[in-house]
Amino acid sequence: MGGLKLPNEHFVVPPHWEWYILGYFFFAGISGGSYVLGSMLRLWGDARDAAASRIAFLISFPTLLICPILLTLDLGQPLRFWHFLINDSSGGLAFKPWSPMSLGAWALLLFGIFSFVMFLSALSEGGIVHRRALATAASFVAGVVGGIFMVIGALFGLFIAAYTGVLLAVSNQPVWSDTWALGGLFLASALSGSAACVLLATRTRRDAIATDRKLIEADRYFILLELALIVLFLATLGGVLSKVLTGGWIILWVIVLAGTLIPLALHWRATRMRATVTAVGTAAADISLLAPVLVLLGVLALRAVVIFSAQA
Amino acid sequence: MAQTVGFFTDTTLCIGCKACEVACKEWNQLPNNPLEFRDSYDNTGQLDHANWRHVRFVESAATNPDKPIAWSMMSDVCKHCANASCLEVCPTDAIIRTEFDTVYIQQDVCNGCRDCISACPYGVIGFNSTSGTAQKCTFCYDRLQNNLKPACATACPTQSIKFGPLDELRQTAATRLATLQAQGVSQARIYGDKEYGGLHAFFLITEKPEAYALPSTQSAVLPSRNNLPGYVTATITAVLAGLAGLIAFRRRGESSSPSPAAGTGGSSPSPLVGEGRGGGS
Ligand code: SF4
Ligand code: SF4
């Protein structure tokens, strides 16, 4: 097939999903991504990674709590938020697996259970709060069943971080519905943003800093994945490419690039420096703030440019 | 189930009087449009929460030099698609198919998420910020339940808007098309016999569909087409990210520094001391 792919021409009007939805997409990504990182650190890391894993779970649940608030505020009828789950006319469940918004509402609810239990366990393990319930959660998570529980939760976490991109695509909006890359793109950027959050949090925790080298390495891979998906996203837009690459949107793309390329370079530099620096902190600590902050700005800008440019 | 009904809108008969718009607004008690000057006889603009009929004025360059503009008027409306994009995505099941096979938004169920707005390829649905819900043509559901014709079809003075059982209307449309083509109107065509499984409000048009803001037949695709490719890409990304995590987080070759105790933190060794890029990376 030569030339630009012809997009489907629809005469759709924008749904005016704006700031609340941007916030929701951002926090859903961080929540799901942090949970996944926490799980991966537990599964594949060593004893020194336990503190960073706890921090990841401590980030996941509070950021998840913000999500339904933002989603509800965006509704025209906020008090009917429960209509996502219960069919008000039949009294049965409102569950449509082919509608990502319906699936997402259920996934958000179920992921909340996993995220909450891991949060309790992290509170207990970290010695942050001493309560019987927390100790029970921690001992549950430490067992085999708890491990399986955590992994199932991680699958939900991946879904929460990714489905927002699929939700946009399952529409007839130009840009969103012209690409299949958004689910993967949002997932990769969510994981990168979550690694950034954990890196930021470990700056103040001496017991977790041992993992930062690994997180930096992981973030490098996530960023590379994200960059590849950005290329795929733009390549699949065909004739509507100009909608996302014009005017003020360029500024957001510059932030996206700054949030990927500069952290990549800083991470690379950090890795090289770590081979020679022999004390905790020093130069590594200086760069450990800039890279995660840029990554998080990039995560936000990416979602903003995708959400707003298609509706302009 | 009651009989499947439809609208057949013949644009060649429309004179742009907007009686349908007025009748619809009156019956459904829709608010007035704010006064706005547009570069056209079209002072409605678009279908939305308060405009459930919209008379489009399609202007095109005519071949006759004395009349440089050719007009084609079309009373646009929700198409009550057989395979409706809005109904497909609505997460609350507020959008239903009625016993008349029309597409209806239950106002007491809709929570105003606006997913349907992003899905309707005809730009039909509008968000009413007063009610906080999505709104569009109801096909005069209340009138149908009382054996009354929809208000727009009742008011239309030229019978450009025809209402009736869908299969009868399709016959009428085929006959009318044959007549027009016999008269030399070769560009006349029916829009809505194939698109979205057959539109229950379909049209006879004389321009390309896009001129009336109707997607071409090839573009008439449902939102759900993107579910599978979207999730597959996300799954591949998840697998790659998992591999990335495995490589980055795997247990390394033993460090020369003491490890802190797991769990409560323990002592804080220097994680940077002696940590080679072990593990084969
Ligand atoms: S025209 Fe739009 S609003 Fe009407 S049934 Fe089809 S998709 Fe739904
Ligand atoms: S706005 Fe209402 S009708 Fe539209 S998708 Fe949401 S709940 Fe359904």
Coordinates of C-alpha atoms and ligand atoms in Angstrom, one line a residue:
Chain A
M1 CA 0.0 0.0 0.0
G2 CA 1.7 3.2 -1.1
G3 CA 1.4 6.7 0.4
L4 CA -0.5 7.6 3.6
K5 CA -3.1 5.4 4.9
L6 CA -6.5 7.0 4.4
P7 CA -8.2 7.3 7.8
N8 CA -11.9 6.5 8.2
E9 CA -13.8 9.7 7.8
H10 CA -16.2 10.3 10.6
F11 CA -18.3 13.3 11.5
V12 CA -18.0 12.7 15.2
V13 CA -18.1 15.5 17.8
P14 CA -15.7 15.5 20.7
P15 CA -16.8 14.2 24.1
H16 CA -15.1 17.0 25.9
W17 CA -13.0 14.7 28.1
E18 CA -10.6 17.2 29.5
W19 CA -8.7 17.8 32.8
Y20 CA -10.4 15.3 35.0
I21 CA -9.8 12.6 32.4
L22 CA -6.2 13.7 31.9
G23 CA -5.7 13.4 35.7
Y24 CA -7.5 10.0 35.7
F25 CA -5.3 8.6 32.9
F26 CA -2.2 9.8 34.7
F27 CA -3.0 8.4 38.1
A28 CA -4.4 5.2 36.7
G29 CA -1.1 4.7 34.9
I30 CA 1.0 5.4 38.0
S31 CA -1.2 3.3 40.2
G32 CA -1.2 0.2 37.9
G33 CA 2.4 0.7 36.9
S34 CA 3.6 1.0 40.5
Y35 CA 1.8 -2.1 41.5
V36 CA 3.4 -4.0 38.6
L37 CA 6.9 -2.7 39.5
G38 CA 6.4 -3.6 43.2
S39 CA 5.4 -7.1 42.1
M40 CA 8.3 -7.5 39.7
L41 CA 10.7 -6.4 42.4
R42 CA 9.3 -9.0 44.7
L43 CA 9.3 -11.7 42.2
W44 CA 12.7 -11.2 40.6
G45 CA 14.6 -8.9 42.9
D46 CA 16.6 -9.8 46.0
A47 CA 16.3 -8.9 49.6
R48 CA 17.7 -5.4 49.0
D49 CA 14.8 -4.6 46.8
A50 CA 12.1 -5.3 49.4
A51 CA 12.0 -1.6 50.5
A52 CA 11.6 -0.3 47.0
S53 CA 8.9 -2.9 46.4
R54 CA 7.1 -1.7 49.5
I55 CA 7.3 1.9 48.3
A56 CA 5.8 0.9 45.0
F57 CA 2.8 -0.6 46.7
L58 CA 2.6 2.4 49.0
I59 CA 2.3 4.6 45.9
S60 CA -0.1 2.3 44.1
F61 CA -3.1 2.4 46.4
P62 CA -3.3 6.2 47.3
T63 CA -2.9 7.1 43.6
L64 CA -5.6 4.6 42.8
L65 CA -8.0 6.3 45.3
I66 CA -7.7 9.5 43.3
C67 CA -9.0 7.8 40.1
P68 CA -12.7 7.2 40.9
I69 CA -12.9 10.7 42.4
L70 CA -11.7 12.2 39.1
L71 CA -13.8 9.9 37.0
T72 CA -16.9 10.7 39.1
L73 CA -16.3 14.4 38.9
D74 CA -16.1 14.2 35.1
L75 CA -19.6 12.6 34.9
G76 CA -22.6 14.8 34.0
Q77 CA -24.4 13.0 36.8
P78 CA -21.8 12.2 39.4
L79 CA -24.2 10.5 41.8
R80 CA -24.9 7.9 39.1
F81 CA -21.3 6.7 39.1
W82 CA -22.6 3.3 40.3
H83 CA -24.5 2.9 37.0
F84 CA -21.1 1.8 35.6
L85 CA -21.5 -1.4 37.7
I86 CA -25.2 -1.9 38.2
N87 CA -27.8 -1.7 35.4
D88 CA -30.3 0.7 36.9
S89 CA -33.2 -0.5 34.7
S90 CA -32.7 -4.3 35.1
G91 CA -31.1 -4.3 38.5
G92 CA -28.4 -6.7 37.1
L93 CA -24.8 -6.0 36.5
A94 CA -23.8 -3.5 33.9
F95 CA -20.9 -5.4 32.3
K96 CA -20.0 -5.1 28.6
P97 CA -16.6 -6.6 27.9
W98 CA -16.4 -5.1 24.5
S99 CA -16.8 -1.6 26.0
P100 CA -13.4 -0.6 27.5
M101 CA -15.1 1.9 29.8
S102 CA -17.3 -0.8 31.2
L103 CA -14.4 -3.2 31.6
G104 CA -12.3 -0.5 33.1
A105 CA -14.9 0.4 35.7
W106 CA -14.9 -3.3 36.9
A107 CA -11.1 -3.6 36.6
L108 CA -10.7 -0.4 38.7
L109 CA -12.9 -1.9 41.4
L110 CA -11.2 -5.3 41.5
F111 CA -7.7 -3.8 41.2
G112 CA -8.6 -1.8 44.3
I113 CA -8.8 -5.0 46.3
F114 CA -5.4 -6.2 45.2
S115 CA -3.8 -2.8 45.6
F116 CA -5.4 -2.3 49.1
V117 CA -4.2 -5.6 50.4
M118 CA -0.6 -5.0 49.1
F119 CA -0.8 -1.5 50.6
L120 CA -1.7 -2.9 54.0
S121 CA 1.0 -5.5 53.7
A122 CA 3.6 -2.9 52.7
L123 CA 2.5 -0.7 55.7
S124 CA 3.1 -3.6 58.0
E125 CA 6.3 -4.9 56.5
G126 CA 7.7 -1.4 56.6
G127 CA 6.9 -1.1 60.2
I128 CA 5.0 2.0 59.4
V129 CA 1.9 1.0 61.3
H130 CA 1.5 -1.9 63.7
R131 CA -1.9 -3.4 63.6
R132 CA -3.2 -6.9 63.7
A133 CA -5.0 -6.6 60.3
L134 CA -1.9 -5.3 58.7
A135 CA 0.2 -8.1 60.0
T136 CA -2.4 -10.6 58.7
A137 CA -2.2 -9.0 55.3
A138 CA 1.6 -9.2 55.4
S139 CA 1.6 -12.8 56.3
F140 CA -1.0 -13.6 53.7
V141 CA 1.1 -11.9 51.0
A142 CA 4.2 -13.7 52.1
G143 CA 2.7 -17.1 51.4
V144 CA 2.3 -19.0 48.1
V145 CA -1.3 -18.0 47.8
G146 CA -0.3 -14.4 48.5
G147 CA 2.2 -14.6 45.7
I148 CA -0.4 -15.8 43.3
F149 CA -2.7 -13.1 44.6
M150 CA 0.0 -10.5 44.0
V151 CA 0.6 -11.7 40.4
I152 CA -3.2 -11.6 39.6
G153 CA -3.2 -8.1 40.9
A154 CA -0.3 -7.3 38.7
L155 CA -2.3 -8.4 35.7
F156 CA -5.0 -6.0 36.7
G157 CA -2.4 -3.4 37.2
L158 CA -1.2 -3.8 33.7
F159 CA -4.8 -3.6 32.5
I160 CA -5.4 -0.4 34.5
A161 CA -2.3 1.2 33.1
A162 CA -3.1 0.2 29.5
Y163 CA -6.8 0.2 29.0
T164 CA -7.2 3.9 29.0
G165 CA -5.4 3.9 25.6
V166 CA -7.7 1.2 24.3
L167 CA -10.7 3.2 25.6
L168 CA -9.8 6.1 23.4
A169 CA -9.2 3.9 20.4
V170 CA -12.6 2.2 20.8
S171 CA -14.5 5.2 19.5
N172 CA -14.8 6.9 16.2
Q173 CA -12.8 10.0 17.1
P174 CA -10.1 10.9 14.6
V175 CA -6.6 10.2 15.9
W176 CA -7.8 7.9 18.8
S177 CA -9.6 5.4 16.5
D178 CA -7.0 5.6 13.8
T179 CA -4.3 3.8 15.7
W180 CA -3.9 0.6 17.6
A181 CA -0.8 1.7 19.5
L182 CA -2.4 3.7 22.3
G183 CA -2.9 0.9 24.8
G184 CA 0.7 -0.2 24.6
L185 CA 2.0 3.4 24.5
F186 CA 0.1 4.3 27.7
L187 CA 1.3 1.2 29.4
A188 CA 5.0 1.8 28.5
S189 CA 4.8 5.4 29.6
A190 CA 2.9 4.4 32.8
L191 CA 5.6 2.0 33.8
S192 CA 8.3 4.6 33.1
G193 CA 6.3 7.1 35.2
S194 CA 5.9 4.6 38.0
A195 CA 9.7 3.8 38.0
A196 CA 10.2 7.6 38.2
C197 CA 7.8 7.8 41.2
V198 CA 9.6 5.0 43.0
L199 CA 13.0 6.6 42.2
L200 CA 11.7 9.9 43.6
A201 CA 10.5 8.2 46.8
T202 CA 13.6 6.2 47.3
R203 CA 15.6 9.4 47.4
T204 CA 14.4 9.9 51.0
R205 CA 14.7 6.2 52.0
R206 CA 18.1 4.8 52.7
D207 CA 16.8 1.3 52.9
A208 CA 15.4 1.4 49.4
I209 CA 18.2 3.2 47.6
A210 CA 19.9 -0.1 46.8
T211 CA 17.3 -0.7 44.1
D212 CA 17.7 2.6 42.3
R213 CA 20.3 1.2 39.9
K214 CA 17.9 -1.5 38.9
L215 CA 15.0 0.9 38.6
I216 CA 17.1 3.2 36.4
E217 CA 17.9 0.2 34.2
A218 CA 14.3 -0.8 34.0
D219 CA 13.2 2.8 33.3
R220 CA 15.7 2.9 30.4
Y221 CA 13.9 -0.1 28.8
F222 CA 10.5 1.3 29.5
I223 CA 11.5 4.6 27.9
L224 CA 12.9 2.8 24.8
L225 CA 9.6 0.9 24.6
E226 CA 7.7 4.1 24.9
L227 CA 9.7 5.8 22.2
A228 CA 9.2 2.8 19.8
L229 CA 5.4 3.0 20.5
I230 CA 5.4 6.8 20.0
V231 CA 6.9 6.1 16.5
L232 CA 4.3 3.4 15.9
F233 CA 1.5 5.7 17.1
L234 CA 2.5 8.5 14.8
A235 CA 3.1 6.1 11.9
T236 CA -0.4 4.6 12.2
L237 CA -2.1 8.0 12.1
G238 CA -1.7 8.3 8.4
G239 CA -3.7 11.2 7.1
V240 CA -4.6 12.6 10.5
L241 CA -1.0 12.9 11.6
S242 CA -1.2 16.7 11.2
K243 CA -3.9 16.9 13.9
V244 CA -1.4 15.9 16.6
L245 CA 1.7 17.6 15.1
T246 CA 0.6 21.2 14.7
G247 CA 0.6 24.4 16.6
G248 CA 0.6 24.3 20.3
W249 CA 0.7 20.5 20.4
I250 CA 4.4 20.7 19.4
I251 CA 5.1 22.2 22.8
L252 CA 3.6 19.1 24.5
W253 CA 5.6 16.9 22.1
V254 CA 8.8 18.7 23.1
I255 CA 7.9 18.0 26.8
V256 CA 7.3 14.3 25.8
L257 CA 10.7 14.2 24.2
A258 CA 12.4 15.9 27.1
G259 CA 10.7 13.4 29.4
T260 CA 12.1 10.5 27.5
L261 CA 15.4 11.5 25.8
I262 CA 16.9 13.5 28.6
P263 CA 16.1 10.9 31.3
L264 CA 17.6 8.3 28.9
A265 CA 20.8 10.3 28.7
L266 CA 20.8 10.9 32.4
H267 CA 20.2 7.3 33.2
W268 CA 23.0 6.3 31.0
R269 CA 25.3 8.8 32.6
A270 CA 24.2 7.6 36.1
T271 CA 25.0 4.0 35.2
R272 CA 28.5 5.1 34.0
M273 CA 29.1 7.2 37.1
R274 CA 28.0 4.4 39.4
A275 CA 30.8 2.3 38.1
T276 CA 33.3 4.8 39.5
V277 CA 31.6 6.6 42.4
T278 CA 32.2 4.8 45.6
A279 CA 30.0 6.6 48.1
V280 CA 26.3 6.8 48.6
G281 CA 24.7 9.9 47.3
T282 CA 27.2 12.4 45.8
A283 CA 26.6 13.0 42.1
A284 CA 24.1 10.2 41.6
A285 CA 21.8 11.9 44.1
D286 CA 21.9 15.2 42.1
I287 CA 20.7 13.6 38.9
S288 CA 18.2 11.4 40.6
L289 CA 15.7 14.2 40.9
L290 CA 15.8 15.7 37.4
A291 CA 15.3 12.5 35.5
P292 CA 12.2 11.3 37.3
V293 CA 10.6 14.7 37.3
L294 CA 11.1 15.0 33.6
V295 CA 9.7 11.5 33.1
L296 CA 6.6 12.4 35.0
L297 CA 6.1 15.6 33.1
G298 CA 6.5 13.6 29.9
V299 CA 3.9 11.0 31.0
L300 CA 1.5 13.8 31.6
A301 CA 2.3 15.7 28.4
L302 CA 1.9 12.5 26.3
R303 CA -1.6 11.9 27.7
A304 CA -2.5 15.6 27.3
V305 CA -1.4 15.8 23.7
V306 CA -3.3 12.6 22.8
I307 CA -6.5 13.6 24.7
F308 CA -6.7 17.2 23.7
S309 CA -5.3 17.3 20.1
A310 CA -7.9 14.7 18.9
Q311 CA -10.7 16.9 20.3
A312 CA -9.5 20.2 19.0
Chain B
M1 CA -41.7 -6.8 19.5
A2 CA -43.6 -4.2 17.7
Q3 CA -43.0 -3.5 14.0
T4 CA -39.6 -2.1 13.0
V5 CA -40.1 1.4 11.9
G6 CA -37.9 3.9 10.0
F7 CA -37.5 7.3 8.4
F8 CA -36.8 7.6 4.7
T9 CA -35.6 11.2 4.1
D10 CA -35.7 12.1 0.4
T11 CA -33.4 15.1 0.0
T12 CA -34.7 15.8 -3.5
L13 CA -38.0 16.8 -2.0
C14 CA -36.7 18.9 0.9
I15 CA -37.3 22.7 0.4
G16 CA -35.4 23.7 3.6
C17 CA -38.5 25.1 5.4
K18 CA -37.3 23.6 8.8
A19 CA -40.9 22.6 9.8
C20 CA -39.4 19.3 11.0
E21 CA -37.0 21.2 13.3
V22 CA -39.7 23.3 14.7
A23 CA -42.1 20.4 15.2
C24 CA -39.4 18.4 16.9
K25 CA -38.5 21.2 19.2
E26 CA -42.2 21.8 20.1
W27 CA -43.1 18.2 20.8
N28 CA -39.9 17.4 22.7
Q29 CA -39.8 20.8 24.4
L30 CA -36.2 21.4 23.3
P31 CA -34.8 24.8 24.1
N32 CA -34.3 27.5 21.5
N33 CA -30.9 28.0 19.8
P34 CA -29.1 31.1 20.8
L35 CA -29.3 33.7 18.0
E36 CA -26.2 33.3 15.8
F37 CA -25.4 34.5 12.3
R38 CA -23.9 31.9 10.1
D39 CA -22.7 32.1 6.6
S40 CA -25.7 30.1 5.4
Y41 CA -29.4 29.7 5.7
D42 CA -28.5 27.0 8.2
N43 CA -28.9 28.7 11.5
T44 CA -29.0 25.4 13.5
G45 CA -25.5 24.3 12.8
Q46 CA -25.5 20.8 14.0
L47 CA -27.4 18.0 15.7
D48 CA -26.9 18.1 19.4
H49 CA -28.7 17.8 22.7
A50 CA -31.2 20.5 21.8
N51 CA -31.4 19.9 18.0
W52 CA -32.7 16.5 17.1
R53 CA -33.5 17.4 13.5
H54 CA -31.1 19.6 11.6
V55 CA -31.8 20.8 8.0
R56 CA -28.4 20.9 6.3
F57 CA -27.9 23.3 3.4
V58 CA -25.4 21.6 1.1
E59 CA -24.0 24.1 -1.4
S60 CA -22.0 23.0 -4.4
A61 CA -20.9 24.6 -7.6
A62 CA -23.5 24.2 -10.3
T63 CA -22.9 23.6 -13.9
N64 CA -25.4 26.3 -15.0
P65 CA -23.5 29.7 -15.1
D66 CA -26.7 31.6 -14.3
K67 CA -27.1 29.8 -11.1
P68 CA -23.6 29.4 -9.7
I69 CA -24.7 27.6 -6.5
A70 CA -26.7 24.3 -6.4
W71 CA -28.5 23.6 -3.2
S72 CA -29.3 20.3 -1.7
M73 CA -31.2 20.3 1.6
M74 CA -31.3 17.4 3.9
S75 CA -33.2 17.0 7.2
D76 CA -30.6 15.2 9.2
V77 CA -31.4 13.1 12.3
C78 CA -30.1 10.2 14.4
K79 CA -29.8 7.2 12.0
H80 CA -31.1 4.6 14.6
C81 CA -28.4 2.4 13.2
A82 CA -29.0 -1.4 13.2
N83 CA -25.4 -1.8 14.5
A84 CA -25.2 1.4 16.6
S85 CA -21.8 2.7 17.7
C86 CA -23.3 4.6 20.6
L87 CA -25.1 1.6 22.0
E88 CA -22.1 -0.6 21.6
V89 CA -19.9 1.5 23.9
C90 CA -22.4 2.8 26.4
P91 CA -21.1 1.4 29.7
T92 CA -24.2 1.8 31.7
D93 CA -26.7 0.3 29.3
A94 CA -28.5 3.6 29.2
I95 CA -28.8 3.2 25.4
I96 CA -31.2 0.6 24.4
R97 CA -33.0 -0.7 21.4
T98 CA -36.7 -0.2 21.8
E99 CA -39.5 -2.5 20.7
F100 CA -39.7 -0.5 17.5
D101 CA -36.0 -1.3 16.8
T102 CA -35.0 2.3 17.4
V103 CA -32.1 3.5 19.5
Y104 CA -33.1 5.3 22.7
I105 CA -31.1 6.9 25.5
Q106 CA -32.8 6.3 28.9
Q107 CA -32.4 9.6 30.7
D108 CA -32.7 8.2 34.1
V109 CA -29.9 5.7 33.5
C110 CA -27.4 7.8 31.6
N111 CA -24.6 9.1 33.9
G112 CA -23.1 11.5 31.5
C113 CA -19.9 9.7 30.7
R114 CA -20.0 10.8 27.1
D115 CA -18.5 7.7 25.7
C116 CA -21.4 7.5 23.2
I117 CA -20.5 11.0 21.9
S118 CA -17.0 9.9 21.1
A119 CA -18.5 6.8 19.2
C120 CA -21.3 8.2 17.1
P121 CA -19.8 8.6 13.6
Y122 CA -22.6 11.0 12.6
G123 CA -22.1 13.5 15.4
V124 CA -25.6 13.1 16.6
I125 CA -25.5 13.0 20.3
G126 CA -25.0 16.1 22.4
F127 CA -24.3 16.6 26.1
N128 CA -27.0 18.5 28.0
S129 CA -25.1 20.2 30.8
T130 CA -28.4 21.0 32.6
S131 CA -29.6 17.4 32.9
G132 CA -26.0 16.1 32.9
T133 CA -26.9 13.5 30.3
A134 CA -26.4 12.6 26.7
Q135 CA -29.4 13.4 24.5
K136 CA -30.5 12.8 20.9
C137 CA -33.6 12.0 18.8
T138 CA -35.9 9.5 20.6
F139 CA -37.7 8.7 17.3
C140 CA -40.6 10.2 19.3
Y141 CA -40.8 7.1 21.4
D142 CA -43.7 8.5 23.3
R143 CA -45.6 9.1 20.2
L144 CA -44.8 5.6 18.7
Q145 CA -46.1 4.1 21.9
N146 CA -49.4 5.9 21.3
N147 CA -49.6 5.0 17.6
L148 CA -48.7 8.5 16.5
K149 CA -46.3 9.4 13.7
P150 CA -43.1 11.2 14.8
A151 CA -43.6 15.0 15.0
C152 CA -41.1 15.8 12.2
A153 CA -42.6 13.4 9.6
T154 CA -46.1 14.7 10.6
A155 CA -45.0 18.3 9.9
C156 CA -43.0 17.9 6.8
P157 CA -45.1 19.6 4.0
T158 CA -43.3 17.9 1.1
Q159 CA -43.1 14.4 2.5
S160 CA -39.4 14.6 2.2
I161 CA -39.5 12.8 5.6
K162 CA -41.4 9.6 5.3
F163 CA -42.2 7.4 8.3
G164 CA -43.4 3.8 8.3
P165 CA -42.5 0.2 8.6
L166 CA -38.8 -0.1 7.6
D167 CA -39.3 -2.8 4.9
E168 CA -42.0 -0.7 3.2
L169 CA -39.8 2.4 3.3
R170 CA -37.0 0.5 1.6
Q171 CA -39.3 -0.4 -1.2
T172 CA -40.5 3.1 -1.5
A173 CA -36.9 4.3 -1.7
A174 CA -36.0 1.8 -4.3
T175 CA -38.9 2.9 -6.5
R176 CA -38.1 6.6 -6.0
L177 CA -34.4 6.0 -6.9
A178 CA -35.4 4.1 -10.1
T179 CA -37.7 7.0 -11.1
L180 CA -35.0 9.6 -10.5
Q181 CA -32.4 7.7 -12.4
A182 CA -34.8 7.2 -15.3
Q183 CA -35.2 11.0 -15.3
G184 CA -31.5 11.4 -15.6
V185 CA -30.5 12.1 -12.0
S186 CA -27.7 9.5 -12.3
Q187 CA -25.9 10.6 -9.2
A188 CA -28.9 9.8 -7.0
R189 CA -28.2 7.0 -4.5
I190 CA -29.6 5.5 -1.3
Y191 CA -27.5 6.1 1.8
G192 CA -28.2 3.7 4.7
D193 CA -29.0 0.4 3.1
K194 CA -25.6 -1.1 3.9
E195 CA -24.0 1.2 6.4
Y196 CA -24.0 0.0 10.0
G197 CA -26.1 -3.0 9.2
G198 CA -28.7 -0.7 7.6
L199 CA -29.8 2.6 9.0
H200 CA -33.3 2.9 10.3
A201 CA -33.3 6.5 9.2
F202 CA -31.9 6.4 5.7
F203 CA -31.6 8.9 2.9
L204 CA -31.8 9.5 -0.8
I205 CA -29.0 11.8 -1.7
T206 CA -27.6 13.4 -4.8
E207 CA -24.1 14.3 -3.7
K208 CA -21.3 12.2 -2.2
P209 CA -22.2 11.1 1.4
E210 CA -19.4 13.2 2.9
A211 CA -21.1 16.4 1.5
Y212 CA -23.9 15.7 4.0
A213 CA -21.5 14.7 6.8
L214 CA -22.2 11.0 6.2
P215 CA -19.2 8.7 6.4
S216 CA -18.6 6.7 3.2
T217 CA -19.6 3.0 3.2
Q218 CA -16.0 2.0 3.8
S219 CA -15.7 4.4 6.7
A220 CA -18.9 3.1 8.4
V221 CA -17.1 1.0 11.0
L222 CA -17.8 0.3 14.6
P223 CA -15.7 1.4 17.6
S224 CA -15.2 -2.3 18.7
R225 CA -13.0 -2.9 15.6
N226 CA -10.2 -1.4 17.7
N227 CA -10.6 -3.7 20.8
L228 CA -8.5 -6.6 19.5
P229 CA -5.6 -4.7 18.0
G230 CA -5.6 -2.3 21.0
Y231 CA -5.4 -5.1 23.6
V232 CA -3.0 -7.2 21.5
T233 CA -0.5 -4.2 21.3
A234 CA -1.0 -3.7 25.0
T235 CA -0.3 -7.4 25.7
I236 CA 2.8 -7.4 23.6
T237 CA 4.0 -4.3 25.4
A238 CA 3.2 -5.9 28.8
V239 CA 5.3 -9.0 27.8
L240 CA 8.2 -6.8 26.7
A241 CA 8.0 -4.7 29.8
G242 CA 7.9 -7.9 31.9
L243 CA 11.1 -9.1 30.2
A244 CA 12.6 -5.6 30.8
G245 CA 11.7 -6.0 34.5
L246 CA 13.2 -9.5 34.6
I247 CA 16.5 -8.3 33.1
A248 CA 16.6 -5.2 35.3
F249 CA 15.5 -6.6 38.6
R250 CA 16.9 -10.1 38.5
R251 CA 19.1 -11.2 41.3
R252 CA 22.6 -10.1 40.5
G253 CA 26.0 -11.7 41.1
E254 CA 26.9 -11.4 44.7
S255 CA 27.9 -7.9 45.7
S256 CA 31.0 -7.4 47.9
S257 CA 28.9 -5.1 50.1
P258 CA 26.7 -6.4 52.9
S259 CA 23.0 -6.6 52.0
P260 CA 20.5 -4.9 54.1
A261 CA 18.0 -7.0 55.8
A262 CA 14.8 -7.5 53.9
G263 CA 11.6 -6.1 55.2
T264 CA 12.2 -3.5 57.8
G265 CA 15.2 -1.9 56.2
G266 CA 18.1 -3.0 58.4
S267 CA 21.4 -1.2 58.1
S268 CA 22.0 1.0 55.1
P269 CA 25.0 -0.2 53.2
S270 CA 26.4 1.6 50.3
P271 CA 24.5 0.1 47.4
L272 CA 26.8 1.8 45.0
V273 CA 29.9 0.2 46.4
G274 CA 31.2 -2.8 44.4
E275 CA 27.9 -3.3 42.5
G276 CA 29.2 -4.5 39.2
R277 CA 26.9 -4.7 36.2
G278 CA 26.8 -8.3 37.2
G279 CA 24.4 -10.9 35.9
G280 CA 25.6 -10.6 32.4
S281 CA 24.0 -7.4 31.4
Ligands
SF4_1 S1 -26.7 7.8 14.4 FE1 -25.3 7.9 16.2 S2 -26.7 8.3 17.9 FE2 -27.9 7.5 16.2 S3 -28.0 5.3 16.5 FE3 -26.4 5.7 15.1 S4 -24.5 5.8 16.4 FE4 -26.3 6.0 17.8
SF4_2 S1 -23.3 9.5 28.2 FE1 -25.0 8.2 28.9 S2 -25.8 7.3 27.1 FE2 -23.8 8.1 26.6 S3 -22.4 6.4 26.9 FE3 -22.4 7.5 28.8 S4 -24.1 6.5 30.0 FE4 -24.3 5.8 27.9

